[in-house]
GROMACS .gro file of C-alpha atoms in nm:
model
   88
    1MET     CA    1  -1.077  -0.207   0.200
    2THR     CA    2  -0.856  -0.468   0.358
    3ASN     CA    3  -0.539  -0.464   0.564
    4THR     CA    4  -0.366  -0.656   0.288
    5GLY     CA    5  -0.469  -0.395   0.031
    6ILE     CA    6  -0.329  -0.112   0.240
    7GLU     CA    7  -0.016  -0.315   0.316
    8ALA     CA    8   0.031  -0.378  -0.057
    9PHE     CA    9  -0.017  -0.010  -0.137
   10LEU     CA   10   0.238   0.098   0.123
   11ALA     CA   11   0.492  -0.160   0.006
   12VAL     CA   12   0.470  -0.042  -0.357
   13ALA     CA   13   0.476   0.324  -0.255
   14ARG     CA   14   0.788   0.266  -0.046
   15CYS     CA   15   0.968   0.037  -0.291
   16LYS     CA   16   0.849   0.228  -0.600
   17SER     CA   17   0.835  -0.107  -0.775
   18ILE     CA   18   0.582  -0.389  -0.789
   19THR     CA   19   0.864  -0.641  -0.828
   20LYS     CA   20   1.050  -0.518  -0.520
   21ALA     CA   21   0.731  -0.483  -0.319
   22SER     CA   22   0.618  -0.837  -0.405
   23GLU     CA   23   0.958  -0.967  -0.292
   24ALA     CA   24   0.934  -0.767   0.033
   25LEU     CA   25   0.587  -0.908   0.102
   26CYS     CA   26   0.683  -1.259  -0.013
   27ILE     CA   27   0.392  -1.279  -0.258
   28CYS     CA   28   0.381  -1.312  -0.636
   29GLN     CA   29   0.350  -1.002  -0.852
   30SER     CA   30   0.009  -1.102  -0.983
   31SER     CA   31  -0.133  -1.127  -0.628
   32LEU     CA   32   0.009  -0.787  -0.545
   33SER     CA   33  -0.134  -0.637  -0.863
   34ILE     CA   34  -0.477  -0.780  -0.782
   35ARG     CA   35  -0.466  -0.628  -0.433
   36LEU     CA   36  -0.377  -0.289  -0.581
   37GLN     CA   37  -0.647  -0.313  -0.848
   38ASN     CA   38  -0.908  -0.401  -0.586
   39LEU     CA   39  -0.802  -0.109  -0.368
   40GLU     CA   40  -0.808   0.135  -0.660
   41LYS     CA   41  -1.148   0.003  -0.771
   42GLU     CA   42  -1.288   0.047  -0.421
   43LEU     CA   43  -1.150   0.401  -0.394
   44GLY     CA   44  -1.257   0.486  -0.748
   45HIS     CA   45  -0.917   0.637  -0.831
   46ALA     CA   46  -0.581   0.530  -0.965
   47LEU     CA   47  -0.315   0.548  -0.694
   48PHE     CA   48  -0.010   0.493  -0.915
   49VAL     CA   49   0.114   0.627  -1.246
   50ARG     CA   50   0.207   0.321  -1.448
   51GLN     CA   51   0.428   0.386  -1.749
   52LYS     CA   52   0.582   0.125  -1.974
   53GLY     CA   53   0.959   0.143  -1.986
   54HIS     CA   54   0.987   0.320  -1.649
   55ARG     CA   55   1.140   0.126  -1.366
   56GLU     CA   56   0.990   0.328  -1.084
   57ILE     CA   57   0.621   0.366  -1.011
   58THR     CA   58   0.508   0.704  -0.884
   59LEU     CA   59   0.202   0.810  -0.690
   60THR     CA   60  -0.086   1.001  -0.844
   61HIS     CA   61  -0.223   1.303  -0.659
   62MET     CA   62  -0.485   1.075  -0.500
   63GLY     CA   63  -0.209   0.824  -0.422
   64LYS     CA   64  -0.016   1.090  -0.231
   65GLU     CA   65  -0.323   1.180  -0.029
   66PHE     CA   66  -0.402   0.816   0.040
   67TYR     CA   67  -0.039   0.750   0.138
   68GLU     CA   68  -0.065   0.997   0.426
   69LEU     CA   69  -0.381   0.826   0.553
   70ALA     CA   70  -0.233   0.478   0.505
   71ILE     CA   71   0.068   0.575   0.717
   72LYS     CA   72  -0.166   0.691   0.996
   73TYR     CA   73  -0.363   0.368   0.963
   74GLU     CA   74  -0.044   0.161   0.985
   75LYS     CA   75   0.068   0.345   1.299
   76LEU     CA   76  -0.275   0.302   1.456
   77MET     CA   77  -0.272  -0.071   1.382
   78ASP     CA   78   0.074  -0.097   1.539
   79GLU     CA   79  -0.055   0.079   1.852
   80ILE     CA   80  -0.354  -0.155   1.871
   81ASN     CA   81  -0.131  -0.461   1.833
   82THR     CA   82   0.103  -0.330   2.103
   83LEU     CA   83  -0.190  -0.267   2.336
   84CYS     CA   84  -0.321  -0.619   2.278
   85THR     CA   85   0.022  -0.769   2.341
   86VAL     CA   86   0.077  -0.573   2.663
   87HIS     CA   87  -0.258  -0.676   2.810
   88ARG     CA   88  -0.230  -1.049   2.752
   0.00000   0.00000   0.00000
């Protein structure tokens, strides 16, 4: 599991769109999709419900559980970065 995978997951979960999330992250949609596929493969579960013709992507049950952990991870990483910046 990589920081970029978690970052990609959070962006899609927040934007509810791969297109919008790829724009927010300044990466192409295919790169974002690959990051999500790798994360889902590593976890062994789908994190998003993907339906043709629907504009918004929703989280699966596992996606909702992972979202809560990803938020904690993001906050922890922010705290670590702040600590490193303060002690330079």
